[in-house]
PDB file of C-alpha atoms in Angstrom:
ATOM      1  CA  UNK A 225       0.000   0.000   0.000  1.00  0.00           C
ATOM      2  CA  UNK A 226       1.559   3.738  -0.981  1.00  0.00           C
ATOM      3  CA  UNK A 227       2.054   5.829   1.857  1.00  0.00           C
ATOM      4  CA  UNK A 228      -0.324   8.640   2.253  1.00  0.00           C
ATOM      5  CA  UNK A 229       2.085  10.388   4.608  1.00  0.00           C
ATOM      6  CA  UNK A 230       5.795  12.224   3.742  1.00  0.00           C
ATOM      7  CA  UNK A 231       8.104  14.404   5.020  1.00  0.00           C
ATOM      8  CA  UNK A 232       9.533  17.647   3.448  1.00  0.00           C
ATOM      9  CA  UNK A 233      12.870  18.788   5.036  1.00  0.00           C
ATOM     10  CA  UNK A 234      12.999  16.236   7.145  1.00  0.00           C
ATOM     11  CA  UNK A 235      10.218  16.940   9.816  1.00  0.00           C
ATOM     12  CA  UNK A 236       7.064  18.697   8.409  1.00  0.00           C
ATOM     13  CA  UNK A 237       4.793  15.795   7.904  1.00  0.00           C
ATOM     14  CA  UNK A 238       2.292  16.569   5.021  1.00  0.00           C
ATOM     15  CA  UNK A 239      -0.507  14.222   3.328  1.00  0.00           C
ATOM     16  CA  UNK A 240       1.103  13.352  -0.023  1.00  0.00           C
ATOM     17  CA  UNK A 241      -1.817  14.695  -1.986  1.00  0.00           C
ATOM     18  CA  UNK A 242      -2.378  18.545  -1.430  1.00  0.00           C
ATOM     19  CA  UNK A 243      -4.306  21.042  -3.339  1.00  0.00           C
ATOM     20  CA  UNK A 244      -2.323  23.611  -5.606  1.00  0.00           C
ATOM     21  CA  UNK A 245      -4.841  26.958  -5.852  1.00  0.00           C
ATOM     22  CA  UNK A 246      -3.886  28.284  -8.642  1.00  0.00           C
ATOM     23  CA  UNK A 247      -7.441  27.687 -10.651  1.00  0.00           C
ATOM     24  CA  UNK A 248      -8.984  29.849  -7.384  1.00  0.00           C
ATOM     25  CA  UNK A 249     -10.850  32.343  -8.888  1.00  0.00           C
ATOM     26  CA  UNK A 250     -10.395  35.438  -6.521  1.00  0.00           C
ATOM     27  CA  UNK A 251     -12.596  38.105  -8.036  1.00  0.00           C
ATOM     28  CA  UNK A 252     -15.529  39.317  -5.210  1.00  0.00           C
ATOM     29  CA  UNK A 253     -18.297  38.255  -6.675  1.00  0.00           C
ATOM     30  CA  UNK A 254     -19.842  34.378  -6.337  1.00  0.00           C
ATOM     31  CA  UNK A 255     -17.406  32.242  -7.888  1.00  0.00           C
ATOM     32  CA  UNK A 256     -14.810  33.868  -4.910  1.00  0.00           C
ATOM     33  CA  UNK A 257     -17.415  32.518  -2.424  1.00  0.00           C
ATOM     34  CA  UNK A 258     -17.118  28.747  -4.439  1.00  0.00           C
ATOM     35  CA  UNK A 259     -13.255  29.275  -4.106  1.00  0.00           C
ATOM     36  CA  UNK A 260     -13.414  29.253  -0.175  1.00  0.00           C
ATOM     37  CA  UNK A 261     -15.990  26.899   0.175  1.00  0.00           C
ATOM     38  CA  UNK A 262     -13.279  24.552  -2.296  1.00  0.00           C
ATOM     39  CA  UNK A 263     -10.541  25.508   0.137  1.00  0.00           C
ATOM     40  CA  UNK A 264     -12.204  25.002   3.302  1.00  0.00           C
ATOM     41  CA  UNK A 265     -13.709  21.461   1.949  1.00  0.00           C
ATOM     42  CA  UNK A 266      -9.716  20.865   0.813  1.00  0.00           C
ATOM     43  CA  UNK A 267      -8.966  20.873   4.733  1.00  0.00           C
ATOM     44  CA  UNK A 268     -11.920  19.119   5.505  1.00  0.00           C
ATOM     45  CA  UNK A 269     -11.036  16.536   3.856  1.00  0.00           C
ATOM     46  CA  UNK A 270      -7.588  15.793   5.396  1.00  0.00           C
ATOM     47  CA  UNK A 271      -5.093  18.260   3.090  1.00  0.00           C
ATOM     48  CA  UNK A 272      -2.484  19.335   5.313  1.00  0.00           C
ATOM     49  CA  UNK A 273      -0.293  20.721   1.711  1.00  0.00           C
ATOM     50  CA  UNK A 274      -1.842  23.897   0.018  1.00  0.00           C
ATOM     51  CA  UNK A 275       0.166  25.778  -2.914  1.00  0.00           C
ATOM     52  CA  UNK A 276       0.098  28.841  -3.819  1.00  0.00           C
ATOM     53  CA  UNK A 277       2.280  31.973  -5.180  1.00  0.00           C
ATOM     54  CA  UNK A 278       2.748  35.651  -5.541  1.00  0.00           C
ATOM     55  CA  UNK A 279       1.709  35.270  -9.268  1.00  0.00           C
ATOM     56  CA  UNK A 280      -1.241  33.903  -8.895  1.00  0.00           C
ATOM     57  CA  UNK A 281      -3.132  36.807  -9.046  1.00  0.00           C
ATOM     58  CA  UNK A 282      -0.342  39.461  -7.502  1.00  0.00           C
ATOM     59  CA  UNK A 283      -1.029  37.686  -4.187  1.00  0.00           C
ATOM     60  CA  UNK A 284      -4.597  37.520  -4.480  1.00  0.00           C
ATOM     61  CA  UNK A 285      -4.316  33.878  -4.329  1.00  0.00           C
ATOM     62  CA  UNK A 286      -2.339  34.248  -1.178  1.00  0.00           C
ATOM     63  CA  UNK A 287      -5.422  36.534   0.447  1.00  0.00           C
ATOM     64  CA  UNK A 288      -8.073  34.685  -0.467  1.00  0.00           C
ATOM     65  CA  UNK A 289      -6.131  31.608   1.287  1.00  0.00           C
ATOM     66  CA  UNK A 290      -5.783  33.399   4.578  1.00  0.00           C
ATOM     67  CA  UNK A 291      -9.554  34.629   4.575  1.00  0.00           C
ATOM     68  CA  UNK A 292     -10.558  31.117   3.015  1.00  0.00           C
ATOM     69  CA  UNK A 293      -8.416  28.895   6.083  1.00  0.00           C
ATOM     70  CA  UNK A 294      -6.898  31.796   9.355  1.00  0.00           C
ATOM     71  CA  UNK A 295      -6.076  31.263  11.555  1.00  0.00           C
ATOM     72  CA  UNK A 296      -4.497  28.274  10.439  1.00  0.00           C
ATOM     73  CA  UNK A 297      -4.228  24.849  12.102  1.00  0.00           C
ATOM     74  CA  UNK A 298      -0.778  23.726  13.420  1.00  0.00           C
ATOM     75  CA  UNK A 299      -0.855  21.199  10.642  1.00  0.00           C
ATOM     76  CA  UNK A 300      -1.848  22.927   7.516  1.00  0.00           C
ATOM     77  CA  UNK A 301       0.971  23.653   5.088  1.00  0.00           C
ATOM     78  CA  UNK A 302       1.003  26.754   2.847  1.00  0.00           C
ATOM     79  CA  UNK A 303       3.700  27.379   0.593  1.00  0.00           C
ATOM     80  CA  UNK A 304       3.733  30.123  -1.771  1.00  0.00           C
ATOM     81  CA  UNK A 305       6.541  30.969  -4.225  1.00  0.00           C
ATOM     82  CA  UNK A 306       8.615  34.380  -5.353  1.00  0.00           C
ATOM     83  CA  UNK A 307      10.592  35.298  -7.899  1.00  0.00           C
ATOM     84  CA  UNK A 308       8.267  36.060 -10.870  1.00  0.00           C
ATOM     85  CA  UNK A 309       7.038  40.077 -10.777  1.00  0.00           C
ATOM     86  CA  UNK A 310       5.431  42.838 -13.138  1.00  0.00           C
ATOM     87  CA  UNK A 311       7.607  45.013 -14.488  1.00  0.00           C
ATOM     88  CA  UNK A 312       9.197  46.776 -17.257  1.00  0.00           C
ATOM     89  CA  UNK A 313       7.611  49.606 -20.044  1.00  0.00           C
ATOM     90  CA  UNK A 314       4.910  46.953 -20.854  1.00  0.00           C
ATOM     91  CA  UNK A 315       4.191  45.547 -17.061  1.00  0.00           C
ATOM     92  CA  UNK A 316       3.940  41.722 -18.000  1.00  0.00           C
ATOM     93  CA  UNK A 317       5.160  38.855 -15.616  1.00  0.00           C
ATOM     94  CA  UNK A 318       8.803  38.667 -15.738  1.00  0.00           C
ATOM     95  CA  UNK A 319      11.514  36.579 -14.150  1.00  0.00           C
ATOM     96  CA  UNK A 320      12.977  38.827 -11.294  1.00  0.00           C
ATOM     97  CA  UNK A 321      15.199  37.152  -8.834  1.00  0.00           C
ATOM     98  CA  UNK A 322      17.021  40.408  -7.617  1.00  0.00           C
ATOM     99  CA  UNK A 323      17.354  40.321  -4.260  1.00  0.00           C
ATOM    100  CA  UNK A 324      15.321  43.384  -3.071  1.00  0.00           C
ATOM    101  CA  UNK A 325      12.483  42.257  -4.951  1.00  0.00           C
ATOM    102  CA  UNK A 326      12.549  38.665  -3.393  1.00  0.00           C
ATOM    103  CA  UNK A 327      12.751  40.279  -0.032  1.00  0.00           C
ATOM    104  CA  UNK A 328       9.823  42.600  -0.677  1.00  0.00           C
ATOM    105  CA  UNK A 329       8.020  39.693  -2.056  1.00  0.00           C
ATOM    106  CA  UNK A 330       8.391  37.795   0.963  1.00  0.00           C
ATOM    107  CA  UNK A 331       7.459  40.585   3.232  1.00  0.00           C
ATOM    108  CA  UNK A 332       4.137  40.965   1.012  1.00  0.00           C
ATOM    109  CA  UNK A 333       3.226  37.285   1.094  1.00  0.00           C
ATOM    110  CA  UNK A 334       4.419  37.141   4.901  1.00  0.00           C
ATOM    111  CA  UNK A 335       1.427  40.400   5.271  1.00  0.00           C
ATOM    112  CA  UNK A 336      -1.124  38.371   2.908  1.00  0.00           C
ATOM    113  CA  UNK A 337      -1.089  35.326   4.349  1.00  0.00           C
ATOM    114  CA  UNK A 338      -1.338  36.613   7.839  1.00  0.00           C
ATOM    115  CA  UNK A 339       1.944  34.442   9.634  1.00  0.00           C
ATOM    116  CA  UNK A 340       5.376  35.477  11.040  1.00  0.00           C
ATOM    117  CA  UNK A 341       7.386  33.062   8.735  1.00  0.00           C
ATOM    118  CA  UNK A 342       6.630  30.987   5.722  1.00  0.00           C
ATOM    119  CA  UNK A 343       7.178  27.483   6.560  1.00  0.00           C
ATOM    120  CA  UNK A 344       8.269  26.750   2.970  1.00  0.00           C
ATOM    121  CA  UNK A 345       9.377  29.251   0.520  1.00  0.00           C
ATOM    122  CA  UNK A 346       9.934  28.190  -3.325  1.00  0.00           C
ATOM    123  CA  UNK A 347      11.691  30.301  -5.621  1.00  0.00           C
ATOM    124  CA  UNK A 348       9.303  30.525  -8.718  1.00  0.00           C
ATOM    125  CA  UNK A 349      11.968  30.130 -11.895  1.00  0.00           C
ATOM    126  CA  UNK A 350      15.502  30.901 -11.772  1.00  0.00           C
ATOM    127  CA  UNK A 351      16.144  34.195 -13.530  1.00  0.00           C
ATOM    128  CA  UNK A 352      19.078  33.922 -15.366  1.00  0.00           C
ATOM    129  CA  UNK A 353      19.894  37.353 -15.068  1.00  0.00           C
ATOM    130  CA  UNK A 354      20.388  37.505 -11.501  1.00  0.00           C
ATOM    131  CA  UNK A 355      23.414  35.626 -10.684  1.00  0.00           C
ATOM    132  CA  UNK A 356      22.056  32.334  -8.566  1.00  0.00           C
ATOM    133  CA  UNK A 357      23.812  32.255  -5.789  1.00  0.00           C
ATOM    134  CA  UNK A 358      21.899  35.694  -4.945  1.00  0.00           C
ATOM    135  CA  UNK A 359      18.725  34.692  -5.302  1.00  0.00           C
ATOM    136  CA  UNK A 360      19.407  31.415  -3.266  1.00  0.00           C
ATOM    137  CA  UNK A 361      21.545  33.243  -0.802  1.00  0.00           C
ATOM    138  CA  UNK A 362      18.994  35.766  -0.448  1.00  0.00           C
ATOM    139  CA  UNK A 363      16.405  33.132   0.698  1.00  0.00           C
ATOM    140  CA  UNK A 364      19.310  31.453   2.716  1.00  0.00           C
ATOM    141  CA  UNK A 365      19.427  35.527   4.770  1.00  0.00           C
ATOM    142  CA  UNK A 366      15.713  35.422   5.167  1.00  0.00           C
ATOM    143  CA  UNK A 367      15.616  31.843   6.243  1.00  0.00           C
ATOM    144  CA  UNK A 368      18.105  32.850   8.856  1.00  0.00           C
ATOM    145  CA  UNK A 369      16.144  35.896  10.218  1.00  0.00           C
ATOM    146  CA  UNK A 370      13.427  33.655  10.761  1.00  0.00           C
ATOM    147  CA  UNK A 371      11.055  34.517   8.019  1.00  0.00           C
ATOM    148  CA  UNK A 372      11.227  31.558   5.993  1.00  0.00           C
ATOM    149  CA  UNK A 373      11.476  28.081   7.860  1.00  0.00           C
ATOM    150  CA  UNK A 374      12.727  25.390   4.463  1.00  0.00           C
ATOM    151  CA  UNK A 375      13.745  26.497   1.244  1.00  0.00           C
ATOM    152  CA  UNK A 376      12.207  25.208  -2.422  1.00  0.00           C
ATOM    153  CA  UNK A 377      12.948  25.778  -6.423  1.00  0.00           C
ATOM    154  CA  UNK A 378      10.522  25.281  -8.869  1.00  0.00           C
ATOM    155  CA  UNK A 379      10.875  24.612 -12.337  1.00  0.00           C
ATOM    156  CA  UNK A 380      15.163  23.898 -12.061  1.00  0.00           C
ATOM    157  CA  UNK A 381      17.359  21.233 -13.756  1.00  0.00           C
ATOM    158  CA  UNK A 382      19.801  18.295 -12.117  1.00  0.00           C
ATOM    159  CA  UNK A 383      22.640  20.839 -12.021  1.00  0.00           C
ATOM    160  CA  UNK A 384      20.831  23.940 -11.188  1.00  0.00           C
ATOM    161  CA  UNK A 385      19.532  21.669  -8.217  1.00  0.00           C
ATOM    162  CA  UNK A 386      23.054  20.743  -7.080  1.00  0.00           C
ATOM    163  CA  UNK A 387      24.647  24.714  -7.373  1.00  0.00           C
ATOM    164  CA  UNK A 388      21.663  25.595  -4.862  1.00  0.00           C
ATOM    165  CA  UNK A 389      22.199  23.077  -2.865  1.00  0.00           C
ATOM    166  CA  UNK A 390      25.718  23.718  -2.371  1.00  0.00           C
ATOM    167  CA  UNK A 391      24.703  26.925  -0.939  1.00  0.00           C
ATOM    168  CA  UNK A 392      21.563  26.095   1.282  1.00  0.00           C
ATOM    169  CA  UNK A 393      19.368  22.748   1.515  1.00  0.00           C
ATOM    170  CA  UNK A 394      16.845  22.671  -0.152  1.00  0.00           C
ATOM    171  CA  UNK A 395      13.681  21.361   0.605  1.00  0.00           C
ATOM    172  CA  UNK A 396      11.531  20.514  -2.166  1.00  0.00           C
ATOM    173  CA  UNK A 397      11.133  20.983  -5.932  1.00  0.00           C
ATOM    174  CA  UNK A 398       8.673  21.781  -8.217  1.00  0.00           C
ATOM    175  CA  UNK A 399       8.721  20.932 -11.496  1.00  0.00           C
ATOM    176  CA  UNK A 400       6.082  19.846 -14.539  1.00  0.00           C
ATOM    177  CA  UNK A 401       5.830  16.352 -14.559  1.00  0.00           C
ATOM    178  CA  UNK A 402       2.957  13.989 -14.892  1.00  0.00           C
ATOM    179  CA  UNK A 403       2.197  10.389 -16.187  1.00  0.00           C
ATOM    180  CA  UNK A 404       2.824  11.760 -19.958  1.00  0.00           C
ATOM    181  CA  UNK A 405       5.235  14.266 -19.185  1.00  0.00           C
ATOM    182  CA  UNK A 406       8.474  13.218 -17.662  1.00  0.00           C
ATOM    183  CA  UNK A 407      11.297  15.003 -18.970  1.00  0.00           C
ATOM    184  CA  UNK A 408      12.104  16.005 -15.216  1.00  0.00           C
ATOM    185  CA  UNK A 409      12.761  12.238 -14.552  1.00  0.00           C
ATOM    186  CA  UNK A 410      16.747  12.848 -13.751  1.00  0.00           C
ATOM    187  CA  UNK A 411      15.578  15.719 -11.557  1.00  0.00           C
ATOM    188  CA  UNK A 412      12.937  13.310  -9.449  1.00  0.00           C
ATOM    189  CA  UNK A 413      15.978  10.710  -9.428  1.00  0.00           C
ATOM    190  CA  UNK A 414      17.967  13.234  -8.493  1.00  0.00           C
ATOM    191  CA  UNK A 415      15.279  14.432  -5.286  1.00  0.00           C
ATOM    192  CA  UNK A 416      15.118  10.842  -4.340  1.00  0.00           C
ATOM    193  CA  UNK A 417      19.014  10.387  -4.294  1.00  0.00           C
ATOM    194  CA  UNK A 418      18.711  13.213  -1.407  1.00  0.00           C
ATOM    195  CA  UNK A 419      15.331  12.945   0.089  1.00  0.00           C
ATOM    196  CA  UNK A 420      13.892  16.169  -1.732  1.00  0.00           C
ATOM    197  CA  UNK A 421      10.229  16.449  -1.397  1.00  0.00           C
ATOM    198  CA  UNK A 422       9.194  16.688  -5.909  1.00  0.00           C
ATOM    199  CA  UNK A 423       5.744  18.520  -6.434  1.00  0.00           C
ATOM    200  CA  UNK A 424       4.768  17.833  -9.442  1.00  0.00           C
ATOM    201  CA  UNK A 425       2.985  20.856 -11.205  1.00  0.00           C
ATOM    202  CA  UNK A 426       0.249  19.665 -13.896  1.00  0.00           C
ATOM    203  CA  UNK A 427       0.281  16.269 -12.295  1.00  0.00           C
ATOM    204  CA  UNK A 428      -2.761  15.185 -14.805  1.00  0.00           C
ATOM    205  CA  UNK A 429      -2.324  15.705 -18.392  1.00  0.00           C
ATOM    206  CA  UNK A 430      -3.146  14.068 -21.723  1.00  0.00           C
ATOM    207  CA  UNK A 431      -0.755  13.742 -24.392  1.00  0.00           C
ATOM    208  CA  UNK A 432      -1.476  11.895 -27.949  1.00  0.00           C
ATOM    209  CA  UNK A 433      -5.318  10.277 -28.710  1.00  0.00           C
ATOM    210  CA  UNK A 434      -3.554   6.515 -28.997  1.00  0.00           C
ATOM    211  CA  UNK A 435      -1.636   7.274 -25.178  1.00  0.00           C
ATOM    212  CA  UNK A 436      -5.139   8.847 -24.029  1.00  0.00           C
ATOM    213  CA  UNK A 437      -6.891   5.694 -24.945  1.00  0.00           C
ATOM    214  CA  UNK A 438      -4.508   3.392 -22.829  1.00  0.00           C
ATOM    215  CA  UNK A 439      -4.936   5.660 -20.029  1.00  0.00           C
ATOM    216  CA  UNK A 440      -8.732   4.962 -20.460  1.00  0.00           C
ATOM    217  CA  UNK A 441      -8.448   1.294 -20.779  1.00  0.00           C
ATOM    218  CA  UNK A 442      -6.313   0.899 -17.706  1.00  0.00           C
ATOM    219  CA  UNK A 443      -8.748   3.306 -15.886  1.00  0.00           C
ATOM    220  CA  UNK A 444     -11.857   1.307 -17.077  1.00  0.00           C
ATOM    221  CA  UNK A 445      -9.813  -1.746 -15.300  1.00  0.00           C
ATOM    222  CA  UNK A 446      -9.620  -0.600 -12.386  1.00  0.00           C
ATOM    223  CA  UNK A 447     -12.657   1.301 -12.103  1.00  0.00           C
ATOM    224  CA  UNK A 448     -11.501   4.577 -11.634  1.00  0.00           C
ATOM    225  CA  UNK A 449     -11.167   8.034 -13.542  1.00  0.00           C
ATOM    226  CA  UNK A 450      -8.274   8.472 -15.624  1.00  0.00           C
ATOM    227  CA  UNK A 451      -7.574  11.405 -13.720  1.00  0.00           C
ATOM    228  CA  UNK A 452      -7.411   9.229 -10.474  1.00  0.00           C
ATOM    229  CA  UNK A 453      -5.151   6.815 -12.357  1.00  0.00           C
ATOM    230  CA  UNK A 454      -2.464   9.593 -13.134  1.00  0.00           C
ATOM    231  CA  UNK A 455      -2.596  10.833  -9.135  1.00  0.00           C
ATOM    232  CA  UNK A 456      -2.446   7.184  -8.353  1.00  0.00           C
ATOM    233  CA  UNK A 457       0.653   6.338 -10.605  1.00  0.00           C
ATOM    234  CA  UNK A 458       2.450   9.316  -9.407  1.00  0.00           C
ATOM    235  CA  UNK A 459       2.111   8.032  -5.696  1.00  0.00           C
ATOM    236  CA  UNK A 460       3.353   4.725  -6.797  1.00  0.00           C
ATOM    237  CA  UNK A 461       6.419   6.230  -8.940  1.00  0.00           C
ATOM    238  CA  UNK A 462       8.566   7.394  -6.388  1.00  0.00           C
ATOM    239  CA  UNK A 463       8.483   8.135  -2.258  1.00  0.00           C
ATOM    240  CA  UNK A 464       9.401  11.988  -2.379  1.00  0.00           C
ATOM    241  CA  UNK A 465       6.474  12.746  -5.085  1.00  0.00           C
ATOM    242  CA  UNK A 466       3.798  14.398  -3.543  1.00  0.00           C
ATOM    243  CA  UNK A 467       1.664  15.765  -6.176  1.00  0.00           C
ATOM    244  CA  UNK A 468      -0.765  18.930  -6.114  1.00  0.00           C
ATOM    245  CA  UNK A 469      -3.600  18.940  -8.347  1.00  0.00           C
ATOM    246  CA  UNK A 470      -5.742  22.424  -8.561  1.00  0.00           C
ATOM    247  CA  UNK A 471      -9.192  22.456  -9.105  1.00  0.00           C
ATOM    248  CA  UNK A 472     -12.227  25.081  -8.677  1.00  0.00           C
ATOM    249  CA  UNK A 473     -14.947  22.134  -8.286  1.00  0.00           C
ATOM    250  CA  UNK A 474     -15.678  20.409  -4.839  1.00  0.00           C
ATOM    251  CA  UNK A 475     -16.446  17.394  -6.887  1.00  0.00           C
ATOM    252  CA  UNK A 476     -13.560  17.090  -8.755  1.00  0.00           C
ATOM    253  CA  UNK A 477     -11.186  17.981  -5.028  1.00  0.00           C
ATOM    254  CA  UNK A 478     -13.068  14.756  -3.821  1.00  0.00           C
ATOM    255  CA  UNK A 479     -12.607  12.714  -6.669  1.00  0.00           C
ATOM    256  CA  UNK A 480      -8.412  13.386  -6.766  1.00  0.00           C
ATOM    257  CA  UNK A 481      -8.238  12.440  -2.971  1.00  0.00           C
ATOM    258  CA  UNK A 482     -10.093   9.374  -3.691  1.00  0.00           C
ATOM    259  CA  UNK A 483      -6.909   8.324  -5.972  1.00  0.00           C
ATOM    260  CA  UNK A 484      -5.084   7.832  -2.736  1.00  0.00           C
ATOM    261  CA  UNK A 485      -6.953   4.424  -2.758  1.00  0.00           C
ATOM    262  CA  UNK A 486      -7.007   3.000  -6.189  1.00  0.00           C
ATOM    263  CA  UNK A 487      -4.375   0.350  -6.027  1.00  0.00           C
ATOM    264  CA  UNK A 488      -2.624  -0.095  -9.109  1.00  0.00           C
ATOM    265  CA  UNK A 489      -0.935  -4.098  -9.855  1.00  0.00           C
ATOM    266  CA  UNK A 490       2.063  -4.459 -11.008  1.00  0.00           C
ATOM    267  CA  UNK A 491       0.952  -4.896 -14.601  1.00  0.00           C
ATOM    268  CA  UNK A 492      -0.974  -2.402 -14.730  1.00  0.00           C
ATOM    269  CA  UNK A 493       1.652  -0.045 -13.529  1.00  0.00           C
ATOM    270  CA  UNK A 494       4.226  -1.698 -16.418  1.00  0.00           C
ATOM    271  CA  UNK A 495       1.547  -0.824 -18.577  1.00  0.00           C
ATOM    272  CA  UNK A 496       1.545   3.236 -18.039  1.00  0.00           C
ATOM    273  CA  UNK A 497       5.330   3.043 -17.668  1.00  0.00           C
ATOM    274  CA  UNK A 498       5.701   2.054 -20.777  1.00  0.00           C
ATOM    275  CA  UNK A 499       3.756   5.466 -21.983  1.00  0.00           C
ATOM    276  CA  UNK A 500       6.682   7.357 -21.793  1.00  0.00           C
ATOM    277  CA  UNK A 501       8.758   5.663 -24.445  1.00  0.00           C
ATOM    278  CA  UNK A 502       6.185   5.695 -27.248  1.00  0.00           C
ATOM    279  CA  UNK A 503       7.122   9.137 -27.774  1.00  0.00           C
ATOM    280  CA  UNK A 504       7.159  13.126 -26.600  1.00  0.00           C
ATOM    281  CA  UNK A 505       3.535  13.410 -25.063  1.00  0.00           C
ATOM    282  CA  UNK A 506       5.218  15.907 -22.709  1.00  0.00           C
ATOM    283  CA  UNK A 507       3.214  19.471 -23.276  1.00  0.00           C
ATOM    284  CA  UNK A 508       5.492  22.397 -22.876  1.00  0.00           C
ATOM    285  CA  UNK A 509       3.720  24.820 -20.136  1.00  0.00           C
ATOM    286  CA  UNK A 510       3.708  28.431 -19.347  1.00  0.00           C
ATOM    287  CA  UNK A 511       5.241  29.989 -16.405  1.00  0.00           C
ATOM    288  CA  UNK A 512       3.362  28.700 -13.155  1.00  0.00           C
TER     289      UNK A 512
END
């Protein structure tokens, strides 16, 4: 049976399916009011792992959280990410991993979400004009002052991964990677090799008709969604995956939990393994 328990950094225990908010919508009007209801019937349910970030909405996500879920239990995990900001002549979403603005970003989100230090902290994308070890060593200052407890990347490669961690551990990682998409296998391996918690963004999605069918067929099988078969595969694929699906229905938050009890056999599992080497299925995302 998977374990429907981990650890990230070593000592915050966290169910291994949370809820990424991204797909909140935080506008004041009634679909706002569905987004808490969602949120609150996330920690119903048992989800101890919520994600969010400072892009998501400017840190609207963030508030809508805190009114959605404070004052928070001592179990509930929010982690929100920095790094990504509005700026130049045309004031689009830009990489920005100077160090003032990742400091002012984690003041803002420290404000928004109501809480004296962000347990975990992920840097959003590396921004390859700000040398690295700044933007790590900047979270590495604030971790030390108190305001951030761990330390995550999102979106990094195997080497990137080992610079950063040869200036601060690191925590967790969060990169694309789903039962179709797993380019970021050497960067799991990699997180398993150390004990790095892997969040998989866009844990569920559908590559080429033929690979969608098998998906199906296995799912009829086992009498479950296919979207319940991807959550469940990713449990089974490695320890340190705990994935995050997003979702604005209360319907579709209680079917994804559910996926933490499909068992999967052995051949079945061999089966969607073998997806990944009948070609690229992998979807190249946007910034999230």
């Amino acid at each position: 049976m998977t374990s429907t328990e981990s650890l990230i950094g070593g000592d915050l225990r966290v169910r291994r399916l949370g809820f990424g908010a991204m797909h909140l919508p935080t506008d004041p009007d009634l679909a706002r009011k569905n987004s808490l209801a969602v949120a609150r019937r996330a920690v119903e349910l048992g989800v101890n792992l919520i994600d969010t970030a400072y892009m998501y909405g400017g840190g609207a996500n963030e508030e809508l959280l805190a009114e959605a879920l404070h004052p928070y239990s001592d179990e509930l995990l929010i982690t929100t990410k920095v790094g990504v900001a509005r700026s130049g002549p045309d004031d689009e979403w830009r990489l920005d991993g100077r160090p003032a603005v990742l400091r002012d970003q984690v003041e803002q989100a420290l404000r928004r979400l109501r809480v004296e230090r962000i347990e975990l902290l992920q840097l959003h994308r590396i921004d390859r004009e700000t040398p690295l070890a700044d933007q790590v060593g900047t979270l590495r200052e604030l971790r030390d002052e108190g305001k951030i407890g761990r330390i995550g990347l999102s979106e990094v490669t195997v080497g990137e991964l080992d610079q950063a961690r040869r200036i601060v551990e690191i925590a967790s990682v969060q990169n694309r990677y789903n039962l179709l998409d797993r380019e970021h296998e050497p960067v799991l391996a990699a997180c398993e090799a150390a004990g790095i918690a892997f969040l998989p963004w866009r844990p569920v999605a559908w590559g080429e008709s033929g690979q969608r069918a098998e998906v199906a067929a296995v799912a009829a099988e086992v009498d479950a969604t296919p979207t319940q078969l991807a959550l469940a595969w990713l449990l089974g694929h490695s320890p340190v995956v705990l994935p995050i699906p997003g979702t604005a229905r209360i319907d579709h938050l209680e079917e994804n939990l559910a996926a933490e009890n499909l068992h999967l056999s052995q051949a079945h599992r061999d089966r969607l393994d073998r997806l990944d080497r009948l070609g690229d299925a992998g979807s190249q995302g946007t910034t999230r």
